[in-house]
Tab-separated table of C-alpha atoms and ligand atoms in Angstrom:
chain	number	residue	atom	x	y	z
A	11	UNK	CA	-30.718	9.000	-4.801
A	12	UNK	CA	-28.865	10.693	-7.569
A	13	UNK	CA	-26.804	8.411	-9.838
A	14	UNK	CA	-24.219	10.540	-11.588
A	15	UNK	CA	-22.855	7.884	-13.914
A	16	UNK	CA	-24.313	9.212	-17.101
A	17	UNK	CA	-26.212	12.380	-16.238
A	18	UNK	CA	-25.400	14.126	-12.969
A	19	UNK	CA	-28.847	15.726	-12.927
A	20	UNK	CA	-31.010	12.626	-13.291
A	21	UNK	CA	-32.691	11.634	-10.025
A	22	UNK	CA	-33.317	8.066	-8.918
A	23	UNK	CA	-34.018	6.311	-5.588
A	24	UNK	CA	-31.847	4.946	-2.759
A	25	UNK	CA	-33.147	1.553	-3.785
A	26	UNK	CA	-31.109	1.732	-6.976
A	27	UNK	CA	-27.849	2.167	-5.088
A	28	UNK	CA	-28.772	-0.824	-2.922
A	29	UNK	CA	-29.614	-2.824	-6.040
A	30	UNK	CA	-26.283	-1.985	-7.644
A	31	UNK	CA	-24.430	-3.021	-4.476
A	32	UNK	CA	-26.387	-6.312	-4.443
A	33	UNK	CA	-25.558	-7.001	-8.106
A	34	UNK	CA	-21.882	-6.178	-7.521
A	35	UNK	CA	-21.805	-8.592	-4.566
A	36	UNK	CA	-23.299	-11.341	-6.700
A	37	UNK	CA	-20.836	-10.913	-9.550
A	38	UNK	CA	-17.869	-10.515	-7.153
A	39	UNK	CA	-18.590	-14.037	-5.879
A	40	UNK	CA	-17.301	-15.350	-9.195
A	41	UNK	CA	-14.146	-13.251	-9.432
A	42	UNK	CA	-11.115	-12.611	-7.228
A	43	UNK	CA	-11.405	-8.805	-6.714
A	44	UNK	CA	-13.485	-7.360	-3.925
A	45	UNK	CA	-16.295	-4.849	-3.835
A	46	UNK	CA	-16.160	-1.724	-1.626
A	47	UNK	CA	-18.866	0.613	-0.379
A	48	UNK	CA	-17.943	4.133	0.763
A	49	UNK	CA	-20.246	6.605	2.491
A	50	UNK	CA	-19.300	10.288	2.466
A	51	UNK	CA	-20.595	12.889	4.926
A	52	UNK	CA	-19.998	16.383	3.572
A	53	UNK	CA	-19.398	19.070	6.162
A	54	UNK	CA	-18.491	22.689	5.670
A	55	UNK	CA	-15.792	23.530	8.232
A	56	UNK	CA	-17.212	20.972	10.632
A	57	UNK	CA	-20.845	22.061	10.153
A	58	UNK	CA	-23.298	19.787	8.372
A	59	UNK	CA	-24.828	21.220	5.189
A	60	UNK	CA	-28.437	22.397	5.461
A	61	UNK	CA	-30.400	19.480	3.919
A	62	UNK	CA	-32.216	20.105	0.618
A	63	UNK	CA	-31.024	23.728	0.500
A	64	UNK	CA	-29.797	25.214	-2.735
A	65	UNK	CA	-26.187	25.240	-1.503
A	66	UNK	CA	-26.359	21.597	-0.422
A	67	UNK	CA	-27.684	20.668	-3.892
A	68	UNK	CA	-24.853	22.634	-5.516
A	69	UNK	CA	-22.280	20.952	-3.278
A	70	UNK	CA	-23.702	17.484	-3.946
A	71	UNK	CA	-23.614	18.059	-7.696
A	72	UNK	CA	-20.004	19.291	-7.694
A	73	UNK	CA	-18.831	16.567	-5.305
A	74	UNK	CA	-20.546	13.854	-7.360
A	75	UNK	CA	-19.023	15.092	-10.575
A	76	UNK	CA	-15.520	15.332	-9.078
A	77	UNK	CA	-15.802	11.836	-7.617
A	78	UNK	CA	-17.200	10.519	-10.893
A	79	UNK	CA	-14.227	11.898	-12.855
A	80	UNK	CA	-11.766	10.219	-10.464
A	81	UNK	CA	-13.393	6.760	-10.658
A	82	UNK	CA	-13.697	4.001	-13.221
A	83	UNK	CA	-16.749	3.899	-15.504
A	84	UNK	CA	-17.957	0.725	-13.791
A	85	UNK	CA	-18.048	2.422	-10.334
A	86	UNK	CA	-21.166	4.159	-9.043
A	87	UNK	CA	-21.651	7.524	-7.304
A	88	UNK	CA	-25.014	8.289	-5.723
A	89	UNK	CA	-26.392	11.151	-3.629
A	90	UNK	CA	-28.491	9.426	-0.977
A	91	UNK	CA	-31.625	10.820	0.637
A	92	UNK	CA	-29.743	11.030	3.968
A	93	UNK	CA	-27.540	13.702	2.400
A	94	UNK	CA	-24.592	11.326	2.306
A	95	UNK	CA	-22.858	10.399	-0.922
A	96	UNK	CA	-22.499	6.678	-1.606
A	97	UNK	CA	-19.752	5.227	-3.795
A	98	UNK	CA	-19.609	1.639	-5.012
A	99	UNK	CA	-16.223	0.370	-6.233
A	100	UNK	CA	-16.722	-2.716	-8.371
A	101	UNK	CA	-13.217	-4.115	-8.181
A	102	UNK	CA	-10.539	-3.498	-5.535
A	103	UNK	CA	-7.725	-5.867	-4.582
A	104	UNK	CA	-7.976	-5.168	-0.829
A	105	UNK	CA	-7.781	-2.626	1.984
A	106	UNK	CA	-4.512	-1.173	0.702
A	107	UNK	CA	-5.932	-0.326	-2.717
A	108	UNK	CA	-9.106	0.959	-1.067
A	109	UNK	CA	-6.979	3.339	0.988
A	110	UNK	CA	-5.209	4.510	-2.192
A	111	UNK	CA	-8.566	5.249	-3.837
A	112	UNK	CA	-9.851	7.088	-0.749
A	113	UNK	CA	-6.752	9.301	-0.669
A	114	UNK	CA	-7.252	10.080	-4.316
A	115	UNK	CA	-10.911	10.955	-3.785
A	116	UNK	CA	-10.045	13.184	-0.811
A	117	UNK	CA	-7.491	14.948	-2.962
A	118	UNK	CA	-10.043	15.699	-5.665
A	119	UNK	CA	-12.383	17.237	-3.036
A	120	UNK	CA	-9.673	19.444	-1.506
A	121	UNK	CA	-10.279	22.429	-3.811
A	122	UNK	CA	-13.095	24.799	-2.656
A	123	UNK	CA	-16.452	24.255	-4.335
A	124	UNK	CA	-17.679	27.313	-6.287
A	125	UNK	CA	-21.359	28.164	-5.691
A	126	UNK	CA	-23.380	31.012	-7.226
A	127	UNK	CA	-22.509	33.555	-4.509
A	128	UNK	CA	-19.416	32.114	-2.747
A	129	UNK	CA	-17.136	29.115	-2.604
A	130	UNK	CA	-17.270	26.427	0.105
A	131	UNK	CA	-14.460	24.371	1.608
A	132	UNK	CA	-15.706	20.844	2.201
A	133	UNK	CA	-14.290	18.596	4.918
A	134	UNK	CA	-15.547	15.158	3.903
A	135	UNK	CA	-15.604	12.185	6.287
A	136	UNK	CA	-15.674	8.669	4.863
A	137	UNK	CA	-16.719	5.273	6.211
A	138	UNK	CA	-15.848	2.236	4.078
A	139	UNK	CA	-16.378	-1.529	4.064
A	140	UNK	CA	-15.143	-4.294	1.788
A	141	UNK	CA	-16.870	-7.452	0.622
A	142	UNK	CA	-16.534	-10.313	1.189
A	143	UNK	CA	-14.437	-9.903	4.386
A	144	UNK	CA	-16.678	-7.331	6.087
A	145	UNK	CA	-19.958	-8.909	5.091
A	146	UNK	CA	-21.545	-10.567	2.110
A	147	UNK	CA	-24.948	-8.879	2.311
A	148	UNK	CA	-25.835	-5.329	1.309
A	149	UNK	CA	-27.224	-4.728	4.800
A	150	UNK	CA	-23.986	-5.746	6.577
A	151	UNK	CA	-21.821	-3.780	4.214
A	152	UNK	CA	-23.826	-0.554	4.480
A	153	UNK	CA	-24.128	-0.936	8.253
A	154	UNK	CA	-20.347	-1.337	8.665
A	155	UNK	CA	-19.666	1.627	6.378
A	156	UNK	CA	-22.170	3.704	8.384
A	157	UNK	CA	-20.528	2.792	11.719
A	158	UNK	CA	-17.110	3.618	10.343
A	159	UNK	CA	-18.380	6.937	9.042
A	160	UNK	CA	-19.453	7.742	12.608
A	161	UNK	CA	-15.941	6.807	13.801
A	162	UNK	CA	-14.321	8.963	11.107
A	163	UNK	CA	-16.384	11.955	12.229
A	164	UNK	CA	-14.595	12.058	15.569
A	165	UNK	CA	-11.135	10.959	14.433
A	166	UNK	CA	-8.142	12.934	13.178
A	167	UNK	CA	-7.977	10.850	10.037
A	168	UNK	CA	-10.938	11.739	7.785
A	169	UNK	CA	-11.768	8.161	6.848
A	170	UNK	CA	-12.243	4.834	8.548
A	171	UNK	CA	-12.165	1.422	6.864
A	172	UNK	CA	-14.038	-1.335	8.617
A	173	UNK	CA	-11.788	-3.969	10.204
A	174	UNK	CA	-12.300	-7.718	9.796
A	175	UNK	CA	-12.499	-9.792	13.028
A	176	UNK	CA	-8.749	-10.583	13.067
A	177	UNK	CA	-7.877	-6.950	12.404
A	178	UNK	CA	-10.294	-5.969	15.139
A	179	UNK	CA	-8.245	-8.039	17.538
A	180	UNK	CA	-5.212	-5.999	16.638
A	181	UNK	CA	-7.098	-2.732	16.943
A	182	UNK	CA	-8.145	-3.114	20.544
A	183	UNK	CA	-6.729	-0.718	23.118
A	184	UNK	CA	-4.883	-3.571	24.787
A	185	UNK	CA	-3.045	-4.355	21.565
A	186	UNK	CA	-2.074	-0.751	21.124
A	187	UNK	CA	-0.170	-0.944	24.412
A	188	UNK	CA	1.265	-4.276	23.323
A	189	UNK	CA	2.511	-2.955	19.983
A	190	UNK	CA	4.125	-0.001	21.750
A	191	UNK	CA	5.799	-2.486	24.094
A	192	UNK	CA	6.749	-4.750	21.176
A	193	UNK	CA	8.761	-1.915	19.650
A	194	UNK	CA	10.860	-1.343	22.769
A	195	UNK	CA	11.185	-5.015	23.753
A	196	UNK	CA	12.281	-7.783	21.404
A	197	UNK	CA	8.965	-8.810	19.872
A	198	UNK	CA	9.415	-7.225	16.471
A	199	UNK	CA	11.923	-8.957	14.266
A	200	UNK	CA	13.168	-8.492	10.733
A	201	UNK	CA	13.241	-10.808	7.772
A	202	UNK	CA	15.161	-10.228	4.570
A	203	UNK	CA	14.266	-11.231	1.021
A	204	UNK	CA	16.729	-10.977	-1.874
A	205	UNK	CA	16.219	-9.115	-5.126
A	206	UNK	CA	17.972	-10.941	-7.941
A	207	UNK	CA	19.485	-9.630	-11.172
A	208	UNK	CA	17.551	-11.634	-13.761
A	209	UNK	CA	20.283	-11.743	-16.363
A	210	UNK	CA	23.032	-13.028	-14.044
A	211	UNK	CA	20.755	-14.567	-11.395
A	212	UNK	CA	22.776	-12.834	-8.661
A	213	UNK	CA	21.580	-11.127	-5.490
A	214	UNK	CA	21.605	-7.325	-5.834
A	215	UNK	CA	19.944	-6.285	-2.585
A	216	UNK	CA	17.681	-7.322	0.278
A	217	UNK	CA	14.227	-6.039	1.153
A	218	UNK	CA	13.636	-5.685	4.895
A	219	UNK	CA	10.226	-7.045	5.994
A	220	UNK	CA	9.095	-6.667	9.591
A	221	UNK	CA	7.244	-9.335	11.661
A	222	UNK	CA	5.721	-9.310	15.140
A	223	UNK	CA	6.346	-12.343	17.323
A	224	UNK	CA	3.316	-11.944	19.572
A	225	UNK	CA	3.650	-13.791	22.907
A	226	UNK	CA	0.132	-15.269	22.619
A	227	UNK	CA	-0.858	-15.083	18.955
A	228	UNK	CA	2.397	-16.168	17.301
A	229	UNK	CA	3.815	-14.469	14.213
A	230	UNK	CA	1.677	-11.532	13.052
A	231	UNK	CA	2.293	-10.385	9.442
A	232	UNK	CA	2.714	-6.671	8.660
A	233	UNK	CA	-0.536	-6.348	6.704
A	234	UNK	CA	-2.307	-6.946	10.029
A	235	UNK	CA	-0.481	-4.438	12.210
A	236	UNK	CA	0.974	-1.741	9.940
A	237	UNK	CA	-2.401	-0.126	9.130
A	238	UNK	CA	-2.999	-0.007	12.893
A	239	UNK	CA	0.505	1.369	13.561
A	240	UNK	CA	-0.262	4.053	10.965
A	241	UNK	CA	-3.562	4.997	12.570
A	242	UNK	CA	-2.010	5.352	16.023
A	243	UNK	CA	1.196	7.111	14.988
A	244	UNK	CA	3.288	4.147	16.184
A	245	UNK	CA	4.536	3.785	12.603
A	246	UNK	CA	7.042	6.599	13.257
A	247	UNK	CA	9.041	4.916	16.085
A	248	UNK	CA	8.518	1.530	14.388
A	249	UNK	CA	10.109	2.703	11.122
A	250	UNK	CA	13.057	4.221	12.997
A	251	UNK	CA	13.519	0.899	14.791
A	252	UNK	CA	13.398	-1.012	11.465
A	253	UNK	CA	15.884	1.397	9.884
A	254	UNK	CA	18.274	1.213	12.822
A	255	UNK	CA	18.196	-2.584	13.181
A	256	UNK	CA	18.507	-3.279	9.455
A	257	UNK	CA	21.367	-0.778	9.051
A	258	UNK	CA	23.182	-2.432	11.986
A	259	UNK	CA	22.640	-5.825	10.296
A	260	UNK	CA	23.843	-4.428	6.973
A	261	UNK	CA	26.982	-3.188	8.714
A	262	UNK	CA	27.485	-6.640	10.279
A	263	UNK	CA	27.255	-8.230	6.794
A	264	UNK	CA	29.774	-5.729	5.443
A	265	UNK	CA	32.119	-6.610	8.312
A	266	UNK	CA	31.819	-10.258	7.219
A	267	UNK	CA	32.847	-9.239	3.693
A	268	UNK	CA	29.322	-9.584	2.284
A	269	UNK	CA	28.652	-6.537	0.108
A	270	UNK	CA	24.872	-6.051	0.360
A	271	UNK	CA	22.403	-3.199	0.098
A	272	UNK	CA	19.120	-3.051	1.959
A	273	UNK	CA	15.694	-1.661	1.035
A	274	UNK	CA	13.374	-0.428	3.796
A	275	UNK	CA	9.635	0.270	3.349
A	276	UNK	CA	8.369	3.728	4.343
A	277	UNK	CA	4.784	4.615	5.131
A	278	UNK	CA	3.126	7.801	3.901
A	279	UNK	CA	3.146	9.056	7.502
A	280	UNK	CA	6.956	8.887	7.601
A	281	UNK	CA	7.123	11.288	4.686
A	282	UNK	CA	4.957	13.724	6.637
A	283	UNK	CA	7.591	14.167	9.353
A	284	UNK	CA	10.100	16.916	8.679
A	285	UNK	CA	12.692	15.246	10.900
A	286	UNK	CA	13.036	12.202	8.613
A	287	UNK	CA	15.999	13.411	6.469
A	288	UNK	CA	17.991	14.342	9.603
A	289	UNK	CA	17.120	11.053	11.318
A	290	UNK	CA	18.250	9.026	8.301
A	291	UNK	CA	21.507	10.988	8.074
A	292	UNK	CA	22.171	10.333	11.790
A	293	UNK	CA	21.416	6.598	11.485
A	294	UNK	CA	23.759	6.252	8.497
A	295	UNK	CA	26.495	8.098	10.394
A	296	UNK	CA	26.022	6.050	13.592
A	297	UNK	CA	25.972	2.669	11.844
A	298	UNK	CA	28.729	3.528	9.358
A	299	UNK	CA	26.719	2.277	6.371
A	300	UNK	CA	27.278	4.154	3.134
A	301	UNK	CA	24.096	5.871	1.785
A	302	UNK	CA	24.471	3.986	-1.532
A	303	UNK	CA	23.693	0.823	0.409
A	304	UNK	CA	20.271	2.075	1.475
A	305	UNK	CA	17.153	2.203	-0.655
A	306	UNK	CA	13.742	3.371	0.574
A	307	UNK	CA	10.504	1.972	-0.862
A	308	UNK	CA	7.524	4.296	-1.089
A	309	UNK	CA	4.090	3.726	-2.606
A	310	UNK	CA	2.255	5.801	-5.185
A	311	UNK	CA	-0.410	6.811	-2.662
A	312	UNK	CA	2.148	8.224	-0.232
A	313	UNK	CA	3.341	10.529	-2.984
A	314	UNK	CA	-0.135	11.647	-3.975
A	315	UNK	CA	-1.152	12.813	-0.490
A	316	UNK	CA	0.858	16.032	-0.825
A	317	UNK	CA	3.119	15.776	-3.898
A	318	UNK	CA	4.981	19.090	-3.502
A	319	UNK	CA	5.880	18.458	0.116
A	320	UNK	CA	6.786	14.816	-0.498
A	321	UNK	CA	9.046	15.776	-3.408
A	322	UNK	CA	10.874	18.223	-1.097
A	323	UNK	CA	11.395	15.558	1.598
A	324	UNK	CA	12.467	12.945	-0.962
A	325	UNK	CA	14.936	15.376	-2.539
A	326	UNK	CA	16.519	16.128	0.846
A	327	UNK	CA	16.988	12.409	1.513
A	328	UNK	CA	18.175	11.778	-2.060
A	329	UNK	CA	20.839	14.457	-1.593
A	330	UNK	CA	22.314	12.271	1.169
A	331	UNK	CA	22.934	9.602	-1.501
A	332	UNK	CA	20.014	7.324	-0.527
A	333	UNK	CA	17.962	5.869	-3.440
A	334	UNK	CA	14.181	5.531	-3.778
A	335	UNK	CA	11.976	2.868	-5.356
A	336	UNK	CA	8.243	3.030	-6.011
A	337	UNK	CA	6.668	-0.073	-4.471
A	338	UNK	CA	3.542	-1.932	-5.645
A	339	UNK	CA	3.677	-0.039	-8.928
A	340	UNK	CA	0.501	-0.354	-10.973
A	341	UNK	CA	-1.949	-0.553	-8.068
A	342	UNK	CA	-2.191	3.177	-7.330
A	343	UNK	CA	-3.635	5.970	-9.366
A	344	UNK	CA	-0.671	8.290	-9.642
A	345	UNK	CA	-0.109	10.329	-12.735
A	346	UNK	CA	2.859	9.202	-14.822
A	347	UNK	CA	3.939	12.848	-14.944
A	348	UNK	CA	5.070	12.557	-11.312
A	349	UNK	CA	7.472	9.765	-12.215
A	350	UNK	CA	9.664	12.241	-14.033
A	351	UNK	CA	9.568	14.764	-11.167
A	352	UNK	CA	10.420	12.357	-8.351
A	353	UNK	CA	14.000	11.510	-7.405
A	354	UNK	CA	13.336	7.756	-7.801
A	355	UNK	CA	15.629	5.298	-9.543
A	356	UNK	CA	13.513	2.150	-9.533
A	357	UNK	CA	9.944	0.861	-9.849
A	358	UNK	CA	8.754	-2.418	-8.353
A	359	UNK	CA	5.876	-3.966	-10.299
A	360	UNK	CA	3.172	-5.158	-7.914
A	361	UNK	CA	3.055	-8.916	-7.426
A	362	UNK	CA	-0.614	-9.108	-8.456
A	363	UNK	CA	0.539	-8.691	-12.098
A	364	UNK	CA	3.369	-11.219	-11.793
A	365	UNK	CA	1.618	-14.062	-9.945
A	366	UNK	CA	-0.347	-15.089	-13.055
A	367	UNK	CA	1.958	-13.730	-15.745
A	368	UNK	CA	2.250	-17.198	-17.322
A	369	UNK	CA	-1.505	-17.700	-17.717
A	370	UNK	CA	-3.071	-14.236	-17.991
A	371	UNK	CA	-2.436	-12.332	-21.214
A	372	UNK	CA	-3.587	-8.982	-19.774
A	373	UNK	CA	-1.102	-9.229	-16.892
A	374	UNK	CA	1.734	-10.042	-19.236
A	375	UNK	CA	0.866	-7.089	-21.523
A	376	UNK	CA	0.720	-4.743	-18.511
A	377	UNK	CA	4.052	-6.025	-17.152
A	378	UNK	CA	5.766	-5.624	-20.506
A	379	UNK	CA	4.411	-2.065	-20.843
A	380	UNK	CA	5.541	-1.090	-17.336
A	381	UNK	CA	9.019	-2.461	-18.048
A	382	UNK	CA	9.238	-0.417	-21.273
A	383	UNK	CA	7.863	2.688	-19.541
A	384	UNK	CA	10.394	2.334	-16.704
A	385	UNK	CA	13.312	1.817	-19.076
A	386	UNK	CA	12.280	4.750	-21.269
A	387	UNK	CA	12.336	6.932	-18.156
A	388	UNK	CA	15.786	5.605	-17.223
A	389	UNK	CA	14.495	3.609	-14.238
A	390	UNK	CA	15.440	0.139	-13.031
A	391	UNK	CA	12.472	-2.252	-13.008
A	392	UNK	CA	11.981	-4.985	-10.395
A	393	UNK	CA	9.221	-7.624	-10.519
A	394	UNK	CA	7.761	-8.737	-7.166
A	395	UNK	CA	6.105	-12.114	-6.582
A	396	UNK	CA	8.280	-14.285	-8.861
A	397	UNK	CA	7.077	-17.656	-7.649
A	398	UNK	CA	8.279	-20.076	-10.328
A	399	UNK	CA	10.832	-20.728	-13.074
A	400	UNK	CA	8.342	-19.879	-15.831
A	401	UNK	CA	7.737	-16.358	-14.445
A	402	UNK	CA	11.510	-15.924	-14.113
A	403	UNK	CA	11.949	-16.916	-17.780
A	404	UNK	CA	9.155	-14.661	-19.064
A	405	UNK	CA	10.533	-11.679	-17.146
A	406	UNK	CA	14.028	-12.350	-18.485
A	407	UNK	CA	12.518	-12.323	-21.990
A	408	UNK	CA	10.878	-8.953	-21.230
A	409	UNK	CA	14.308	-7.553	-20.201
A	410	UNK	CA	13.102	-6.931	-16.647
A	411	UNK	CA	16.138	-5.987	-14.545
A	412	UNK	CA	15.454	-7.744	-11.257
A	413	UNK	CA	13.039	-10.174	-9.620
A	414	UNK	CA	11.975	-10.922	-6.056
A	415	UNK	CA	9.888	-13.843	-4.880
A	416	UNK	CA	9.598	-17.338	-3.478
A	417	UNK	CA	11.274	-18.775	-6.606
A	418	UNK	CA	14.556	-17.292	-5.398
A	419	UNK	CA	14.071	-17.188	-1.648
A	420	UNK	CA	11.346	-16.480	0.925
A	421	UNK	CA	11.807	-13.699	3.493
A	422	UNK	CA	14.143	-15.221	6.111
A	423	UNK	CA	15.786	-14.055	9.338
A	424	UNK	CA	19.333	-12.597	9.269
A	425	UNK	CA	21.169	-15.838	10.213
A	426	UNK	CA	19.538	-17.779	7.357
A	427	UNK	CA	20.230	-14.881	4.998
A	428	UNK	CA	23.918	-14.885	5.977
A	429	UNK	CA	24.022	-18.553	4.963
A	430	UNK	CA	22.240	-17.769	1.699
A	431	UNK	CA	24.588	-14.876	0.908
A	432	UNK	CA	27.727	-16.821	1.834
A	433	UNK	CA	27.033	-19.533	-0.754
A	434	UNK	CA	28.931	-19.296	-4.107
A	435	UNK	CA	27.474	-16.587	-6.407
A	436	UNK	CA	26.122	-19.041	-8.985
A	437	UNK	CA	24.093	-20.748	-6.316
A	438	UNK	CA	20.870	-18.726	-6.366
A	439	UNK	CA	19.148	-21.326	-8.509
A	440	UNK	CA	20.724	-24.238	-6.603
A	441	UNK	CA	19.555	-22.663	-3.374
A	442	UNK	CA	16.149	-22.295	-4.897
A	443	UNK	CA	15.777	-26.069	-4.919
A	444	UNK	CA	17.053	-26.110	-1.342
A	445	UNK	CA	14.510	-23.414	-0.482
A	446	UNK	CA	11.734	-25.354	-2.165
A	447	UNK	CA	12.409	-28.275	0.118
A	448	UNK	CA	13.205	-26.507	3.369
A	449	UNK	CA	12.907	-22.735	3.164
A	450	UNK	CA	9.208	-22.235	3.539
A	451	UNK	CA	7.786	-18.733	3.869
A	452	UNK	CA	7.602	-17.647	7.476
A	453	UNK	CA	3.973	-16.683	6.972
A	454	UNK	CA	1.616	-19.365	5.773
A	455	UNK	CA	-0.621	-16.494	4.597
A	456	UNK	CA	1.805	-15.909	1.730
B	517	C2E	P1	5.855	-5.155	-0.003
B	517	C2E	O1	6.824	-4.107	0.390
B	517	C2E	O2	5.305	-5.095	-1.383
B	517	C2E	O3	6.608	-6.526	0.264
B	517	C2E	C1	6.465	-7.670	-0.515
B	517	C2E	C2	5.523	-8.643	0.104
B	517	C2E	O4	5.358	-9.749	-0.808
B	517	C2E	C3	6.051	-9.261	1.389
B	517	C2E	O5	4.921	-9.518	2.225
B	517	C2E	C4	6.637	-10.583	0.927
B	517	C2E	O6	6.702	-11.556	1.931
B	517	C2E	C5	5.655	-10.968	-0.136
B	517	C2E	N1	6.237	-11.873	-1.149
B	517	C2E	C6	7.532	-11.994	-1.475
B	517	C2E	N2	7.714	-12.893	-2.469
B	517	C2E	C7	6.480	-13.357	-2.778
B	517	C2E	C8	6.004	-14.329	-3.731
B	517	C2E	O7	6.751	-14.921	-4.513
B	517	C2E	N3	4.661	-14.555	-3.752
B	517	C2E	C9	3.808	-13.901	-2.920
B	517	C2E	N4	2.498	-14.199	-2.998
B	517	C2E	N5	4.216	-12.970	-2.010
B	517	C2E	C10	5.542	-12.708	-1.949
B	517	C2E	P2	4.980	-9.113	3.757
B	517	C2E	O8	6.333	-9.337	4.290
B	517	C2E	O9	3.816	-9.766	4.428
B	517	C2E	O10	4.760	-7.568	3.712
B	517	C2E	C11	3.559	-7.019	3.264
B	517	C2E	C12	3.674	-5.521	3.171
B	517	C2E	O11	3.844	-4.957	4.479
B	517	C2E	C13	4.896	-5.067	2.391
B	517	C2E	O12	4.619	-5.172	1.025
B	517	C2E	C14	5.042	-3.651	2.888
B	517	C2E	O13	4.123	-2.794	2.217
B	517	C2E	C15	4.585	-3.769	4.341
B	517	C2E	N6	5.776	-3.809	5.201
B	517	C2E	C16	6.570	-4.842	5.532
B	517	C2E	N7	7.552	-4.442	6.371
B	517	C2E	C17	7.382	-3.102	6.566
B	517	C2E	C18	8.080	-2.090	7.313
B	517	C2E	O14	9.099	-2.306	7.960
B	517	C2E	N8	7.560	-0.814	7.242
B	517	C2E	C19	6.472	-0.487	6.504
B	517	C2E	N9	6.033	0.770	6.504
B	517	C2E	N10	5.801	-1.415	5.779
B	517	C2E	C20	6.249	-2.702	5.803
B	518	MG	MG1	8.246	-3.204	-0.352
B	519	MG	MG1	5.384	-4.455	-3.008
């Protein structure tokens, strides 16, 4: 094995990588973040590199150094004797962040690798597993990553993240048919959660959050089926369904005299489709909702996959009058420079920083800095995951523009939201006490 942390040319054994994974697993037991293991197979245009050849050594060195420069100091990169490259991430919040990191690593390997006599285009394949959910022993973790690497080698998507048992349920062929069916029948339904202006404590908009009412398994939360919908391409019709239904609902609220805006989440795969701007224009026309009443939430990783192309698509949609927000801000790895180039008007600070803002000094410093950064760039800043009055107060003190979270209201179905919106404007806090008694989140997982 070849640990490139300090000196990319110093050789060590596979055993050291295993030891580092074991140590990371032991220390992760005492902290909330998770540990991830990634195995990379490096092919040249679909052909495996000739093992131990000069070119394979050159490729391994360049790949290791590029990966090293894109990771944190605490992470490990190792060239294994199998010819694969192993990466150990010491601290990830979950599968979503893991996917962000993988996209970033793929991006840094996209440029051809210069060798002495030519340059090589590498088509890496990645298998990944997370601890503790995919196994708590080094053996389990490496085995899962290895199996997923084999899957990634035959898939369109160049990486595969191991699925936990519940996710596996959702990934079976049978469920794929069921999700397809769920989109055309009535099994998907929408919930709405208000964003609240922190100074006036008034509702400014509603985020649309999809749920699946499965006939046998009950309510399935999006974190369990959206990654699957993305892998199978079902995310495209699903997003159009969400957009259509929520715009129709928005129109119904307007007809009732309730002046609301909605925010719909987009996946990175939606931004890949060239038809999206035209489809959004047609949906706005058909439902009669003004574009100012629609916001689209995108994540940092969806921008980083192909920034130039994404900026073009976003600009086309922006020219319709639709606004954009960057969701889960702070969890991705995007360069701040992109913030100034994107047609976005808002950033939403990820809830992981807000949930412990009252007890964790680091979180509160980060939140304050993001708010200042956003304001200096002329952006509105929204805090997600406001769960209590103390967080609300702190964020008000930081001049954060808006908040979203259980403190104000859980995601609820349209009828309950109509009731919430129809109450007198000053009632957000009164309704909060009502919510605390009766308005439980639909998903116990949250
Ligand atoms: P998100 O867009 O960041 O949505 C916020 C998530 O935080 C929601 O989870 C919401 O229920 C939860 N939340 C709200 N307030 C609080 C709080 O005070 N405390 C805590 N702990 N959590 C809170 P949900 O609905 O399970 O959605 C999870 C993610 O699934 C969303 O994260 C979004 O990325 C994705 N998603 C949801 N609906 C759609 C959709 O229609 N399309 C796409 N592409 N993604 C969606
Ligand atoms: Mg969102
Ligand atoms: Mg979010």
